[in-house]
Amino acid sequence: MRLIMLGAPGAGKGTQAKKIAEKYSIPHISTGDIFRANIKNGTELGKKAKTYMDQGLLVPDELVCDLVVDRVGQPDCEKGYVLDGFPRTIPQAESLDAALKAVGSKIDYAIDVDVPDENIISRMSGRRACLKCGATYHLKYAAPKKEGVCDTCGEALVLREDDKPETVQKRLNVYHEQTQPLIDYYTKAEILVTVDGTKDMEEVFQAITEILDK
Ligand code: ADP
Ligand code: ADP
Ligand code: ZN
C-alpha cells in the first residue's frame, strides 16, 4: 500500500501517518523529520534546509526529490509506505510519478486531512515535538505522560521554531499557494480521498482505515 498524506501544516498528517504505518506495517517517511534529523546532526543538507524552514518556506524541490525517490526504492518500502509531507509542490508530485512509473509502481491513495485555517493556528501553538525520535504531542489533545518530556525516549520536548504563530501564518500561505494545487492533481489522477481532520484523532483514523480496508 503506497500512500501520500496531504493537508495543511498541523492538519494531523504526521499523527495519522504514524498510526497507518503501525497498523499496516509499512514505513512512515516524513521529509520534515528527515530534515530536522539532518539539522540536528549538522549535515550539509541540514544547513541548507534550515534557512528555508526557519522562515516557513519550502526547501527547494531539488533538495527533496532525489532524497525521497531514493528512500522509497529501499528494500523496506517494497510492500508500501506512507509519505508524510511529500510531495508539497506539483513538480515534486511529477518527479515522484515519473520515478515510480519507471519501476512499474504507483501511488494507491492520496489522503487529504482537511482542516480549515481557523483551527490550525491554535492547534499548532499546542504542538510539542521531540527532536530526537520524531514523536509529536499536543498540550491539550495528546499530552505526554510527564510534562515536557518525551514518553518514548525521555528527551525534552520543544515548541518548534516554525510553529510560532507568525511563522504558522506564513506556512499556511505557502500551503495554499504551492501545495493545495495537489488536491486537483490527485483528484484528476482519481486517487484522492478526503477525511475530516477536525474530528478527534481516533475518528479520523477510523475514517482512513475504512477507506484503506474497502
Ligand atoms: P508540518 O508537519 O507542520 O506539515 P513538516 O514537518 O512536514 O511540517 O515540514 C517542516 C518544514 O520542512 C516545511 O515547512 C518545509 O520548510 C520543509 N519541508 C518538509 N517537507 C518538504 C517538502 N516536501 N518540500 C519542501 N520543503 C519541505
Ligand atoms: P502535521 O503533520 O499535519 O503538521 P501533526 O500530526 O503534527 O500535523 O498534528 C499537529 C498537532 O495537532 C500535534 O500537536 C498533534 O498532536 C495535534 N493533533 C493531530 N491530530 C489532531 C486531532 N484530530 N485533533 C486535535 N489535535 C490533533
Ligand atoms: Zn522522543
Coordinates of C-alpha atoms and ligand atoms in Angstrom, one line a residue:
M1 CA 0.0 0.0 0.0
R2 CA 1.6 3.2 -1.2
L3 CA 0.1 6.3 0.4
I4 CA 0.6 10.1 0.4
M5 CA -0.7 12.3 3.2
L6 CA -1.9 15.8 2.1
G7 CA -3.1 18.6 4.3
A8 CA -2.2 22.0 5.8
P9 CA 0.6 22.2 8.3
G10 CA -0.8 20.9 11.6
A11 CA -3.7 19.1 10.0
G12 CA -2.7 15.9 11.6
K13 CA -0.8 14.2 8.7
G14 CA 2.1 13.0 10.9
T15 CA -0.3 11.8 13.7
Q16 CA -2.3 9.7 11.2
A17 CA 0.7 8.6 9.2
K18 CA 2.3 7.0 12.3
K19 CA -0.9 5.2 13.1
I20 CA -1.2 3.9 9.5
A21 CA 2.4 2.8 9.4
E22 CA 1.9 0.8 12.6
K23 CA -1.4 -0.8 11.6
Y24 CA -0.2 -1.8 8.1
S25 CA 3.4 -2.4 8.9
I26 CA 4.8 0.0 6.4
P27 CA 7.5 2.7 6.9
H28 CA 6.4 6.2 7.7
I29 CA 8.5 8.6 5.7
S30 CA 8.4 12.2 6.9
T31 CA 10.5 14.7 4.9
G32 CA 10.2 17.2 7.8
D33 CA 11.6 14.6 10.2
I34 CA 14.4 13.8 7.8
F35 CA 15.3 17.5 7.5
R36 CA 15.1 18.0 11.3
A37 CA 17.4 15.0 11.9
N38 CA 19.9 16.5 9.4
I39 CA 19.8 19.8 11.1
K40 CA 20.3 18.2 14.5
N41 CA 23.3 16.2 13.1
G42 CA 24.8 19.3 11.4
T43 CA 24.9 17.8 7.9
E44 CA 25.3 19.9 4.7
L45 CA 21.7 19.1 3.8
G46 CA 20.5 20.2 7.2
K47 CA 22.4 23.5 6.9
K48 CA 20.8 24.2 3.5
A49 CA 17.3 23.2 4.6
K50 CA 17.3 25.1 7.9
T51 CA 17.5 28.6 6.2
Y52 CA 14.2 27.8 4.4
M53 CA 12.4 26.0 7.2
D54 CA 13.1 28.7 9.8
Q55 CA 11.4 31.2 7.5
G56 CA 8.4 29.0 6.9
L57 CA 9.3 28.5 3.3
L58 CA 9.6 25.2 1.4
V59 CA 13.0 23.7 0.8
P60 CA 13.8 23.8 -2.9
D61 CA 12.5 20.8 -4.9
E62 CA 16.0 19.7 -6.0
L63 CA 16.9 19.1 -2.3
V64 CA 13.9 17.0 -1.7
C65 CA 13.0 14.9 -4.7
D66 CA 16.1 12.7 -5.1
L67 CA 16.1 12.1 -1.3
V68 CA 12.5 10.7 -1.4
V69 CA 12.9 8.7 -4.6
D70 CA 16.0 7.1 -3.2
R71 CA 14.2 6.3 0.1
V72 CA 11.1 4.7 -1.5
G73 CA 13.5 2.5 -3.5
Q74 CA 14.9 0.9 -0.4
P75 CA 14.0 -2.7 0.5
D76 CA 11.8 -1.9 3.4
C77 CA 9.5 0.0 1.1
E78 CA 8.8 -3.0 -1.2
K79 CA 5.3 -3.6 0.4
G80 CA 4.5 0.1 0.6
Y81 CA 5.0 3.2 2.6
V82 CA 3.2 6.3 3.8
L83 CA 4.7 9.6 2.7
D84 CA 4.1 12.5 5.1
G85 CA 5.0 16.0 3.9
F86 CA 6.0 15.0 0.4
P87 CA 5.0 15.9 -2.3
R88 CA 4.4 19.5 -1.5
T89 CA 4.6 21.0 -5.0
I90 CA 3.4 20.0 -8.4
P91 CA 7.0 19.5 -9.6
Q92 CA 7.6 17.2 -6.7
A93 CA 4.5 15.1 -7.5
E94 CA 5.5 14.9 -11.1
S95 CA 9.0 13.8 -10.2
L96 CA 7.6 11.1 -7.9
D97 CA 5.2 9.9 -10.5
A98 CA 7.9 9.6 -13.1
A99 CA 10.3 7.8 -10.8
L100 CA 7.6 5.3 -9.8
K101 CA 6.4 4.8 -13.4
A102 CA 10.0 3.9 -14.4
V103 CA 9.9 1.0 -12.0
G104 CA 6.3 -0.1 -12.7
S105 CA 4.9 1.3 -9.4
K106 CA 2.3 3.9 -8.5
I107 CA 0.6 5.6 -5.5
D108 CA -2.6 4.0 -4.4
Y109 CA -4.2 6.8 -2.4
A110 CA -3.5 10.5 -1.6
I111 CA -5.3 11.1 1.7
D112 CA -6.3 14.7 2.3
V113 CA -6.7 15.5 6.0
D114 CA -8.9 18.5 5.8
V115 CA -8.8 21.2 8.5
P116 CA -9.7 24.9 8.0
D117 CA -7.1 27.6 8.6
E118 CA -9.0 28.9 11.7
N119 CA -8.3 25.6 13.6
I120 CA -4.7 25.4 12.5
I121 CA -3.1 28.3 14.5
S122 CA -4.5 27.2 17.8
R123 CA -3.6 23.6 17.2
M124 CA 0.0 24.5 16.3
S125 CA 0.6 26.6 19.3
G126 CA -0.1 23.5 21.4
R127 CA 2.1 21.1 19.4
R128 CA 5.3 19.9 21.2
A129 CA 7.9 18.0 19.4
C130 CA 10.7 15.5 20.3
L131 CA 13.6 16.4 18.0
K132 CA 15.3 13.1 19.0
C133 CA 12.8 10.5 18.0
G134 CA 10.2 12.5 16.0
A135 CA 7.3 11.9 18.4
T136 CA 4.7 14.7 18.4
Y137 CA 2.5 15.7 21.3
H138 CA -0.2 18.3 22.0
L139 CA -0.6 20.2 25.3
K140 CA -4.4 19.6 25.2
Y141 CA -5.1 16.7 22.8
A142 CA -2.1 14.4 23.1
A143 CA -0.3 15.3 26.3
P144 CA 2.9 13.4 27.3
K145 CA 2.7 11.3 30.5
K146 CA 5.3 13.7 32.1
E147 CA 5.0 17.3 31.3
G148 CA 7.7 18.5 28.8
V149 CA 9.3 15.0 28.4
C150 CA 9.1 12.5 25.5
D151 CA 7.2 9.3 26.5
T152 CA 9.3 7.3 24.1
C153 CA 12.9 8.5 24.6
G154 CA 12.9 10.9 27.6
E155 CA 14.2 13.9 25.6
A156 CA 12.9 17.4 26.5
L157 CA 10.0 18.5 24.3
V158 CA 10.2 21.8 22.4
L159 CA 7.9 24.2 20.6
R160 CA 9.3 24.0 17.0
E161 CA 10.8 27.3 15.9
D162 CA 8.5 27.2 12.8
D163 CA 5.3 26.6 15.0
K164 CA 5.4 30.1 16.4
P165 CA 2.2 31.9 15.3
E166 CA 3.9 34.4 13.0
T167 CA 5.6 31.6 11.0
V168 CA 2.5 29.4 11.0
Q169 CA 0.5 32.0 9.2
K170 CA 3.3 32.2 6.6
R171 CA 3.4 28.4 6.2
L172 CA -0.4 28.4 5.7
N173 CA 0.0 30.9 2.8
V174 CA 2.8 28.8 1.3
Y175 CA 0.5 25.8 1.7
H176 CA -2.4 27.5 -0.2
E177 CA -0.1 28.7 -3.0
Q178 CA 2.2 25.7 -3.5
T179 CA 0.7 22.6 -2.0
Q180 CA -3.1 22.9 -2.3
P181 CA -2.9 22.5 -6.1
L182 CA -2.0 18.9 -5.4
I183 CA -5.6 18.3 -4.4
D184 CA -6.6 18.9 -8.0
Y185 CA -3.7 17.0 -9.3
Y186 CA -4.6 13.8 -7.3
T187 CA -8.3 14.3 -8.0
K188 CA -7.6 14.1 -11.7
A189 CA -5.4 11.1 -11.1
E190 CA -8.5 9.6 -9.3
I191 CA -6.7 8.6 -6.2
L192 CA -7.7 11.5 -3.9
V193 CA -9.7 10.7 -0.7
T194 CA -10.7 13.3 1.9
V195 CA -11.2 12.9 5.6
D196 CA -12.5 15.5 8.1
G197 CA -9.4 16.4 10.1
T198 CA -11.4 18.4 12.7
K199 CA -12.7 15.2 14.3
D200 CA -10.7 13.7 17.1
M201 CA -7.6 11.6 16.2
E202 CA -9.3 8.2 16.6
E203 CA -12.3 9.2 14.5
V204 CA -10.0 10.5 11.8
F205 CA -8.0 7.3 11.9
Q206 CA -11.2 5.2 11.6
A207 CA -12.3 7.1 8.6
I208 CA -9.0 6.4 6.9
T209 CA -8.9 2.7 7.7
E210 CA -12.4 2.3 6.4
I211 CA -11.2 3.7 3.1
L212 CA -8.0 1.6 3.0
D213 CA -9.7 -1.7 4.1
K214 CA -12.5 -1.3 1.5
Ligands
ADP1 P1 4.2 20.0 9.1 O1 4.2 18.7 9.8 O2 3.8 21.1 10.0 O3 3.4 20.0 7.9 P2 6.8 19.3 8.2 O4 7.5 18.7 9.4 O5 6.2 18.4 7.2 O6 5.7 20.3 8.7 O7 7.8 20.3 7.4 C1 8.5 21.3 8.1 C2 9.3 22.1 7.1 O8 10.2 21.3 6.4 C3 8.4 22.7 6.0 O9 7.8 24.0 6.4 C4 9.4 22.9 4.9 O10 10.3 24.0 5.1 C5 10.3 21.7 5.0 N1 9.8 20.6 4.2 C6 9.3 19.4 4.6 N2 8.9 18.6 3.5 C7 9.1 19.4 2.4 C8 8.9 19.2 1.0 N3 8.4 18.0 0.5 N4 9.3 20.2 0.2 C9 9.8 21.3 0.6 N5 10.0 21.6 1.9 C10 9.7 20.6 2.8
ADP2 P1 1.0 17.7 10.6 O1 2.0 16.5 10.5 O2 0.0 17.7 9.6 O3 1.8 19.0 10.7 P2 0.6 16.8 13.4 O4 0.2 15.3 13.2 O5 1.9 17.1 13.9 O6 0.2 17.6 12.0 O7 -0.5 17.5 14.3 C1 -0.4 18.8 14.7 C2 -0.7 19.0 16.2 O8 -2.1 18.7 16.4 C3 0.0 18.0 17.1 O9 0.3 18.6 18.3 C4 -1.0 16.9 17.3 O10 -0.8 16.2 18.5 C5 -2.3 17.6 17.2 N1 -3.4 16.8 16.5 C6 -3.3 15.9 15.5 N2 -4.5 15.4 15.1 C7 -5.4 16.0 15.9 C8 -6.8 15.9 16.0 N3 -7.6 15.2 15.2 N4 -7.4 16.7 17.0 C9 -6.7 17.5 17.8 N5 -5.4 17.6 17.7 C10 -4.7 16.9 16.8
ZN3 ZN 11.4 11.2 21.8

